Amino acid sequence: MADLTRLTAAELSQKLQAREISSVDVTRAHLDRIAAVDGDIHAFLHVSSAALATAADVDTRRGDGEKLGPLAGVPIAIKDVLCTFDMPSTAGSKILEGWVPPYDATVVRKLREAHLVPLGKTNMDEFAMGSSTEHSAFGPTHNPWDLDRIPGGSGGGSAAAVAAYEAPLALGSDTGGSIRQPAAVTGSVGVKPTYGGVSRYGAIALASSLDQVGPVTRTVLDAALLHDVIGGYDPRDSTSLKDPWPSFADAARTGARDRSLKGVRVGVVKQLNGDGFQVGVRDRFAESLEVLAAAGAEIVEVSAPNFEYAIAAYYLILPAEASSNLAKFDSVRFGLRVNPKGGGTVEDVMAATREAGFGPEVKRRIILGTYALSAGYYDAYYGSAQKVRTLIQRDFDAAFERADVLISPAAPTTAFKLGEKLEDPLAMYLNDVTTIPANLAGIPGMGLPMGLAPEDGLPTGIQLMAPARADVRLYSVGAALEALLEDRWGHTLISQAPELAVAR
Amino acid sequence: MAKAELMDFDKALELFEPVLGFEVHVELNTRTKMFSDAPNFFGGEPNTNITPVDLGLPGSLPVVNEQAIRYSISLGLALGCEIAPSSRFARKNYFYPDLAKNYQISQYDEPIAHDGNVEVELPNGKVFQVSIERAHMEEDAGKLTHVGGATGRIQGAEYSLVDYNRAGVPLVEIVTNMISGAEHDAPELAKAYVSTIRDIVVSLGISDAKMERGNLRCDANISLSPRGSGKLGTRTETKNVNSLRSVERAIRYEIQRQAAILAKGGTITQETRHWHEDTGVTSAGRPKSDADDYRYFPEPDLLPVEPSEALIAELRAALPEAPAIRRRRLKEAWAFTDLEFQDVQNSGLVTEIELTVAAGAAPAQARKWWTGEIARLANLASVDASSLVSPLHVSELVAMIDNGELTDRLARQVLEGVIAGEGSPAEVTKSRGLVVVSDDGALIAAIDEALAAQPDVLEKIRDGKVQAAGAVIGAVMKAMKGTADAARVRELVLERAQQ
Amino acid sequence: MSEITNDQVSHLANLARIALTPEEIDKLTGELGVIIDSIAKVSEVATADVPATSHPIRLVNVFRPDVPGPTLTAKQALAGAPEHDGSRFKVSAILGEEQ
């Protein structure tokens, strides 16, 4: 039998429906792959002991003639920020080590209802704070393209899992780029949907007004198939949108089939490409523009002057909301408890627990957020940041007057070395320069491969952005661009990743 | 607890002008909680009326209860407030183990209702206009039980236990503007204000409004301003005031305590004080300080509330009449004298009497029982009369008297049983075996015995002095231990006199 | 350079209930100064005429009908608790006051 881990979710879906393969076969192949390579990659924090049983159940249902969704029987990895009632959910933090929630996140429930097979939980920067997965309390994830390099973050575990063929699909969460930036540096595909397009219920909150759950895959079509499963209104999330959504998979299939961008206005954001971006990233981006133009797209330059303030606004809004969201980790109802030496009051126990349970980046952002919300500073910091948010939305509104989709590199550089930026928080924050504006404005964005940087042979990613609620454009344009680039290269980008050593 | 030095109340008022302010928390009686679909019911088994939202579990999210919004708007309208075209929720951040998320979802700079006015009538007939600053929505916290230590209080406890059943119960907090000019009436005004708020929420049907159960809680702010100084004093905030009479007592106490300190040249500490029902004193809590930095910010998990004009009009049209108008109407309907009605008002039992009358009792009877026996028992137990017995049971009791099943004296025994939780009046009557003796034979025997002891009575009756029968009736009732129907005894005695 | 002092960081740590070590306070004081300097620029463009945006997608009046749903059992509620007495969560003595 061919290596089932090399197939896309769409291909697996087809073979499962044709009963050429069973879900147990597919699931076992991925569990074997995890056993073989995850010692080096460390994409998983927990591997499900129920996966094979779940797969067998799907096979039985299919055998019984039950009508199943397109992804039924396809395995999936779940970012550890999402609550699962049958697996620990730690958000990469020691303070939640071993915590098993009494409920499923809405997206996880939807996966189960669509009969996908959860493989396990993936590594992440603690509480999704970071761009490298180095802030995980359980050790970093390694980039499958180069084990000495970061896989991006915060969702490095999910991106590395799909890039290393440990899972065909994964779920991520994106607060400032945590799905799109890891996609860029691992040669995979990641989508941050419109804010409210996918339920946040059961996603351990980092910054409530920025967080969004989305698909992490190796192809645009797979992302679309997964988005079709997890999207839609959830009454448990007040910010959930009631909009009817079109089939993203249909849009992706049409885009890939037609390979035409005739009449599509593609806006290049002036402020998201320039000095400070790696040469190979800029070259590949220029090449992608040529490909788009050759396919009939009308390339226009748009200016978003207030993007200059995006990172500053983001690093006020995020820590402020996070400082409040993370207050619940207090040793009373769940999670770690640390008793100070010689006992102490409940206040002392809370403070000792949070000191021991949170890593340095989490503490840094909590203190920063506490400062930003303090009486006397609120207007200058948090209040001003919320105004910048308005200005950034206006910039996007103006840009989308002139363009149907916007594009930029998905990350300013290729994957950097583990440890390289760990001691320089500000440099780390700059990794998200291209992705943050979309979160501030709530619009959807996609990261997908645009080739290897000549200077280091590592993957680069392009970012597509669409107006709020127009996620479907990402899939039609993204699938077309993906197909055109692969036609040009003669292969997929991910196929160029080095083979990993296999543990026995 | 060391008893603070107090100044005589009248003397305190000579030297200082009291300035009051109230924050009244009203628990709404919606079916579910403010932000979760857990039943809005606490008590019972700890930690069972909760969802992941009430426990603040990671990943859980709040969703606003629509009924709580409607109730809050109705309350705002009844308080004469303007309803904000756009209001929103905010997070109030502070750590406390009964606060599941370590922030309370409340409203801050954009409350749902603001700028209202409530007319409050005092026992002496004076009417005050209390100006309402705002009414805002928020969620209640869980309940702490302190274990170890002698008092069961927080000081000296070894550890505490947390039950989150109450966490997330919807509250509306009503905040007044500063009230000056109450002078000697300040304690009575405090009581009358809270009583008026209680009447309003009961008439709206949006809260059970039982102070002893914490459905209605009052934090009373008070400061003293030296006469002629034109300067505001430092205020204290007294919490834990769980009955109408406590509101009055606590205000009186704080005026006397603060006056004693100020008169000696001391200063008042701006602090929270706790009222102790048993000892009738307040004790110092945490001082207010810079540490109270609640870091309010708009709740990102919730959206603005923007009620339509149509909704506000609908709720306004459905408002019950204002308490002042209601008072006038009830006084007329019940045909009470000024004095009688004043008496009812002072007792704070207008609503109870109204509900008792609505259940079928005659107004005079309802008044007699509530302001008489029930009020007496409540006073003995230092609780509010409304907490002892339900209007429905009082009405049942009155009906049983009316149709001769009970005498007044038996009814008092039945009432005790009802208060003791033995059941409804009918059930208590049955279980205690309290039956009116209507067997004329037994009554006649007792009458004969009484007449034998007072042979001149029949003669007096025949001479037209009918009131002389009273002595015999009294003796018979005593002999029958209250089980006789006094009216029947009287009939029998008069019959005998005519023989 | 922002005027962030050790005392300020230690006050913030207290508000945030984190028992930072003196070394952490030192380090964070420096880092916070640098970060705040770089993010303070938001006030350059946040003029009075610009409204604040707290939600990226504007929605209003999102409500839930007042209908009870399923609840957790006490066992489920307490399952993740560091300490409990079988029905309630247990915490150390509370310094402070009754609320």
PDB file of N, CA, C and O in Angstrom, chain B residues 278-319:
ATOM      1  N   ASP B 278     -26.350  40.941  65.000  1.00  0.00           N
ATOM      2  CA  ASP B 278     -26.495  40.459  66.375  1.00  0.00           C
ATOM      3  C   ASP B 278     -26.109  41.517  67.407  1.00  0.00           C
ATOM      4  O   ASP B 278     -26.807  41.721  68.398  1.00  0.00           O
ATOM      5  N   THR B 279     -25.011  42.218  67.166  1.00  0.00           N
ATOM      6  CA  THR B 279     -24.536  43.177  68.156  1.00  0.00           C
ATOM      7  C   THR B 279     -24.967  44.606  67.844  1.00  0.00           C
ATOM      8  O   THR B 279     -24.818  45.494  68.680  1.00  0.00           O
ATOM      9  N   GLY B 280     -25.479  44.822  66.641  1.00  0.00           N
ATOM     10  CA  GLY B 280     -25.946  46.151  66.279  1.00  0.00           C
ATOM     11  C   GLY B 280     -24.826  47.164  66.105  1.00  0.00           C
ATOM     12  O   GLY B 280     -25.005  48.353  66.362  1.00  0.00           O
ATOM     13  N   VAL B 281     -23.654  46.698  65.688  1.00  0.00           N
ATOM     14  CA  VAL B 281     -22.549  47.635  65.458  1.00  0.00           C
ATOM     15  C   VAL B 281     -21.966  47.394  64.069  1.00  0.00           C
ATOM     16  O   VAL B 281     -22.243  46.372  63.438  1.00  0.00           O
ATOM     17  N   THR B 282     -21.151  48.349  63.611  1.00  0.00           N
ATOM     18  CA  THR B 282     -20.395  48.126  62.376  1.00  0.00           C
ATOM     19  C   THR B 282     -18.937  47.944  62.752  1.00  0.00           C
ATOM     20  O   THR B 282     -18.482  48.466  63.767  1.00  0.00           O
ATOM     21  N   SER B 283     -18.221  47.154  61.928  1.00  0.00           N
ATOM     22  CA  SER B 283     -16.792  47.006  62.174  1.00  0.00           C
ATOM     23  C   SER B 283     -16.034  47.327  60.899  1.00  0.00           C
ATOM     24  O   SER B 283     -16.571  47.201  59.801  1.00  0.00           O
ATOM     25  N   ALA B 284     -14.791  47.731  61.066  1.00  0.00           N
ATOM     26  CA  ALA B 284     -13.992  48.182  59.928  1.00  0.00           C
ATOM     27  C   ALA B 284     -13.635  47.018  59.027  1.00  0.00           C
ATOM     28  O   ALA B 284     -13.292  45.940  59.484  1.00  0.00           O
ATOM     29  N   GLY B 285     -13.740  47.245  57.726  1.00  0.00           N
ATOM     30  CA  GLY B 285     -13.254  46.278  56.747  1.00  0.00           C
ATOM     31  C   GLY B 285     -11.992  46.821  56.135  1.00  0.00           C
ATOM     32  O   GLY B 285     -11.219  47.517  56.784  1.00  0.00           O
ATOM     33  N   ARG B 286     -11.844  46.534  54.865  1.00  0.00           N
ATOM     34  CA  ARG B 286     -10.644  46.935  54.169  1.00  0.00           C
ATOM     35  C   ARG B 286     -10.686  48.429  53.874  1.00  0.00           C
ATOM     36  O   ARG B 286     -11.697  48.943  53.414  1.00  0.00           O
ATOM     37  N   PRO B 287      -9.600  49.157  54.122  1.00  0.00           N
ATOM     38  CA  PRO B 287      -9.614  50.571  53.729  1.00  0.00           C
ATOM     39  C   PRO B 287      -9.595  50.689  52.207  1.00  0.00           C
ATOM     40  O   PRO B 287      -9.008  49.866  51.521  1.00  0.00           O
ATOM     41  N   LYS B 288     -10.275  51.714  51.708  1.00  0.00           N
ATOM     42  CA  LYS B 288     -10.213  51.992  50.266  1.00  0.00           C
ATOM     43  C   LYS B 288      -8.839  52.587  50.000  1.00  0.00           C
ATOM     44  O   LYS B 288      -8.358  53.404  50.746  1.00  0.00           O
ATOM     45  N   SER B 289      -8.209  52.147  48.925  1.00  0.00           N
ATOM     46  CA  SER B 289      -6.883  52.683  48.652  1.00  0.00           C
ATOM     47  C   SER B 289      -6.593  52.630  47.168  1.00  0.00           C
ATOM     48  O   SER B 289      -7.417  52.222  46.370  1.00  0.00           O
ATOM     49  N   ASP B 290      -5.377  53.014  46.840  1.00  0.00           N
ATOM     50  CA  ASP B 290      -4.954  52.979  45.440  1.00  0.00           C
ATOM     51  C   ASP B 290      -4.961  51.553  44.914  1.00  0.00           C
ATOM     52  O   ASP B 290      -4.993  51.313  43.723  1.00  0.00           O
ATOM     53  N   ALA B 291      -4.885  50.602  45.842  1.00  0.00           N
ATOM     54  CA  ALA B 291      -4.861  49.210  45.428  1.00  0.00           C
ATOM     55  C   ALA B 291      -6.150  48.809  44.735  1.00  0.00           C
ATOM     56  O   ALA B 291      -6.224  47.818  44.054  1.00  0.00           O
ATOM     57  N   ASP B 292      -7.210  49.608  44.935  1.00  0.00           N
ATOM     58  CA  ASP B 292      -8.474  49.315  44.270  1.00  0.00           C
ATOM     59  C   ASP B 292      -8.442  49.759  42.826  1.00  0.00           C
ATOM     60  O   ASP B 292      -9.199  50.619  42.412  1.00  0.00           O
ATOM     61  N   ASP B 293      -7.532  49.188  42.065  1.00  0.00           N
ATOM     62  CA  ASP B 293      -7.436  49.539  40.661  1.00  0.00           C
ATOM     63  C   ASP B 293      -8.077  48.392  39.898  1.00  0.00           C
ATOM     64  O   ASP B 293      -7.458  47.372  39.668  1.00  0.00           O
ATOM     65  N   TYR B 294      -9.352  48.576  39.554  1.00  0.00           N
ATOM     66  CA  TYR B 294     -10.111  47.460  38.977  1.00  0.00           C
ATOM     67  C   TYR B 294      -9.862  47.254  37.490  1.00  0.00           C
ATOM     68  O   TYR B 294     -10.374  46.329  36.901  1.00  0.00           O
ATOM     69  N   ARG B 295      -9.093  48.134  36.899  1.00  0.00           N
ATOM     70  CA  ARG B 295      -8.722  47.989  35.491  1.00  0.00           C
ATOM     71  C   ARG B 295      -9.929  47.648  34.607  1.00  0.00           C
ATOM     72  O   ARG B 295      -9.911  46.688  33.839  1.00  0.00           O
ATOM     73  N   TYR B 296     -10.965  48.437  34.748  1.00  0.00           N
ATOM     74  CA  TYR B 296     -12.151  48.242  33.909  1.00  0.00           C
ATOM     75  C   TYR B 296     -11.792  48.352  32.434  1.00  0.00           C
ATOM     76  O   TYR B 296     -11.000  49.216  32.047  1.00  0.00           O
ATOM     77  N   PHE B 297     -12.352  47.514  31.612  1.00  0.00           N
ATOM     78  CA  PHE B 297     -12.282  47.717  30.165  1.00  0.00           C
ATOM     79  C   PHE B 297     -13.471  47.004  29.533  1.00  0.00           C
ATOM     80  O   PHE B 297     -14.052  46.103  30.148  1.00  0.00           O
ATOM     81  N   PRO B 298     -13.862  47.418  28.326  1.00  0.00           N
ATOM     82  CA  PRO B 298     -15.064  46.848  27.708  1.00  0.00           C
ATOM     83  C   PRO B 298     -14.927  45.326  27.564  1.00  0.00           C
ATOM     84  O   PRO B 298     -13.895  44.838  27.108  1.00  0.00           O
ATOM     85  N   GLU B 299     -15.942  44.584  27.970  1.00  0.00           N
ATOM     86  CA  GLU B 299     -15.914  43.118  27.911  1.00  0.00           C
ATOM     87  C   GLU B 299     -15.871  42.674  26.447  1.00  0.00           C
ATOM     88  O   GLU B 299     -16.853  42.872  25.707  1.00  0.00           O
ATOM     89  N   PRO B 300     -14.731  42.110  25.999  1.00  0.00           N
ATOM     90  CA  PRO B 300     -14.619  41.790  24.573  1.00  0.00           C
ATOM     91  C   PRO B 300     -15.464  40.588  24.150  1.00  0.00           C
ATOM     92  O   PRO B 300     -15.709  40.402  22.966  1.00  0.00           O
ATOM     93  N   ASP B 301     -15.919  39.801  25.116  1.00  0.00           N
ATOM     94  CA  ASP B 301     -16.724  38.630  24.766  1.00  0.00           C
ATOM     95  C   ASP B 301     -18.205  38.972  24.582  1.00  0.00           C
ATOM     96  O   ASP B 301     -18.995  38.099  24.211  1.00  0.00           O
ATOM     97  N   LEU B 302     -18.584  40.216  24.888  1.00  0.00           N
ATOM     98  CA  LEU B 302     -19.997  40.600  24.785  1.00  0.00           C
ATOM     99  C   LEU B 302     -20.155  41.853  23.921  1.00  0.00           C
ATOM    100  O   LEU B 302     -19.226  42.654  23.810  1.00  0.00           O
ATOM    101  N   LEU B 303     -21.343  41.992  23.364  1.00  0.00           N
ATOM    102  CA  LEU B 303     -21.604  43.091  22.438  1.00  0.00           C
ATOM    103  C   LEU B 303     -22.459  44.169  23.104  1.00  0.00           C
ATOM    104  O   LEU B 303     -23.121  43.896  24.104  1.00  0.00           O
ATOM    105  N   PRO B 304     -22.480  45.370  22.536  1.00  0.00           N
ATOM    106  CA  PRO B 304     -23.305  46.436  23.112  1.00  0.00           C
ATOM    107  C   PRO B 304     -24.790  46.057  23.132  1.00  0.00           C
ATOM    108  O   PRO B 304     -25.250  45.282  22.302  1.00  0.00           O
ATOM    109  N   VAL B 305     -25.498  46.634  24.105  1.00  0.00           N
ATOM    110  CA  VAL B 305     -26.943  46.442  24.230  1.00  0.00           C
ATOM    111  C   VAL B 305     -27.604  47.712  23.713  1.00  0.00           C
ATOM    112  O   VAL B 305     -27.351  48.795  24.236  1.00  0.00           O
ATOM    113  N   GLU B 306     -28.398  47.579  22.670  1.00  0.00           N
ATOM    114  CA  GLU B 306     -29.029  48.762  22.071  1.00  0.00           C
ATOM    115  C   GLU B 306     -30.523  48.520  21.918  1.00  0.00           C
ATOM    116  O   GLU B 306     -31.001  48.164  20.847  1.00  0.00           O
ATOM    117  N   PRO B 307     -31.273  48.714  22.999  1.00  0.00           N
ATOM    118  CA  PRO B 307     -32.708  48.424  22.957  1.00  0.00           C
ATOM    119  C   PRO B 307     -33.424  49.358  21.980  1.00  0.00           C
ATOM    120  O   PRO B 307     -33.111  50.545  21.915  1.00  0.00           O
ATOM    121  N   SER B 308     -34.360  48.817  21.244  1.00  0.00           N
ATOM    122  CA  SER B 308     -35.103  49.628  20.283  1.00  0.00           C
ATOM    123  C   SER B 308     -36.107  50.504  21.027  1.00  0.00           C
ATOM    124  O   SER B 308     -36.509  50.196  22.151  1.00  0.00           O
ATOM    125  N   GLU B 309     -36.516  51.574  20.368  1.00  0.00           N
ATOM    126  CA  GLU B 309     -37.559  52.443  20.922  1.00  0.00           C
ATOM    127  C   GLU B 309     -38.809  51.616  21.185  1.00  0.00           C
ATOM    128  O   GLU B 309     -39.521  51.814  22.178  1.00  0.00           O
ATOM    129  N   ALA B 310     -39.083  50.682  20.284  1.00  0.00           N
ATOM    130  CA  ALA B 310     -40.300  49.876  20.385  1.00  0.00           C
ATOM    131  C   ALA B 310     -40.261  49.011  21.647  1.00  0.00           C
ATOM    132  O   ALA B 310     -41.256  48.895  22.368  1.00  0.00           O
ATOM    133  N   LEU B 311     -39.105  48.420  21.923  1.00  0.00           N
ATOM    134  CA  LEU B 311     -38.991  47.578  23.118  1.00  0.00           C
ATOM    135  C   LEU B 311     -39.188  48.430  24.370  1.00  0.00           C
ATOM    136  O   LEU B 311     -39.915  48.041  25.297  1.00  0.00           O
ATOM    137  N   ILE B 312     -38.542  49.590  24.385  1.00  0.00           N
ATOM    138  CA  ILE B 312     -38.659  50.449  25.563  1.00  0.00           C
ATOM    139  C   ILE B 312     -40.122  50.880  25.751  1.00  0.00           C
ATOM    140  O   ILE B 312     -40.649  50.858  26.867  1.00  0.00           O
ATOM    141  N   ALA B 313     -40.793  51.206  24.657  1.00  0.00           N
ATOM    142  CA  ALA B 313     -42.197  51.612  24.727  1.00  0.00           C
ATOM    143  C   ALA B 313     -43.058  50.457  25.244  1.00  0.00           C
ATOM    144  O   ALA B 313     -43.942  50.650  26.078  1.00  0.00           O
ATOM    145  N   GLU B 314     -42.760  49.270  24.760  1.00  0.00           N
ATOM    146  CA  GLU B 314     -43.524  48.085  25.188  1.00  0.00           C
ATOM    147  C   GLU B 314     -43.363  47.874  26.695  1.00  0.00           C
ATOM    148  O   GLU B 314     -44.345  47.651  27.419  1.00  0.00           O
ATOM    149  N   LEU B 315     -42.136  47.971  27.167  1.00  0.00           N
ATOM    150  CA  LEU B 315     -41.888  47.732  28.588  1.00  0.00           C
ATOM    151  C   LEU B 315     -42.455  48.868  29.439  1.00  0.00           C
ATOM    152  O   LEU B 315     -42.941  48.646  30.540  1.00  0.00           O
ATOM    153  N   ARG B 316     -42.408  50.071  28.889  1.00  0.00           N
ATOM    154  CA  ARG B 316     -42.950  51.206  29.630  1.00  0.00           C
ATOM    155  C   ARG B 316     -44.471  51.050  29.799  1.00  0.00           C
ATOM    156  O   ARG B 316     -45.015  51.293  30.865  1.00  0.00           O
ATOM    157  N   ALA B 317     -45.100  50.590  28.733  1.00  0.00           N
ATOM    158  CA  ALA B 317     -46.555  50.428  28.779  1.00  0.00           C
ATOM    159  C   ALA B 317     -46.963  49.350  29.779  1.00  0.00           C
ATOM    160  O   ALA B 317     -48.058  49.385  30.339  1.00  0.00           O
ATOM    161  N   ALA B 318     -46.070  48.405  30.002  1.00  0.00           N
ATOM    162  CA  ALA B 318     -46.406  47.288  30.892  1.00  0.00           C
ATOM    163  C   ALA B 318     -46.040  47.561  32.348  1.00  0.00           C
ATOM    164  O   ALA B 318     -46.236  46.712  33.212  1.00  0.00           O
ATOM    165  N   LEU B 319     -45.506  48.765  32.629  1.00  0.00           N
ATOM    166  CA  LEU B 319     -45.080  49.063  34.005  1.00  0.00           C
ATOM    167  C   LEU B 319     -46.266  49.090  34.961  1.00  0.00           C
ATOM    168  O   LEU B 319     -47.318  49.634  34.621  1.00  0.00           O
TER     169      LEU B 319
END
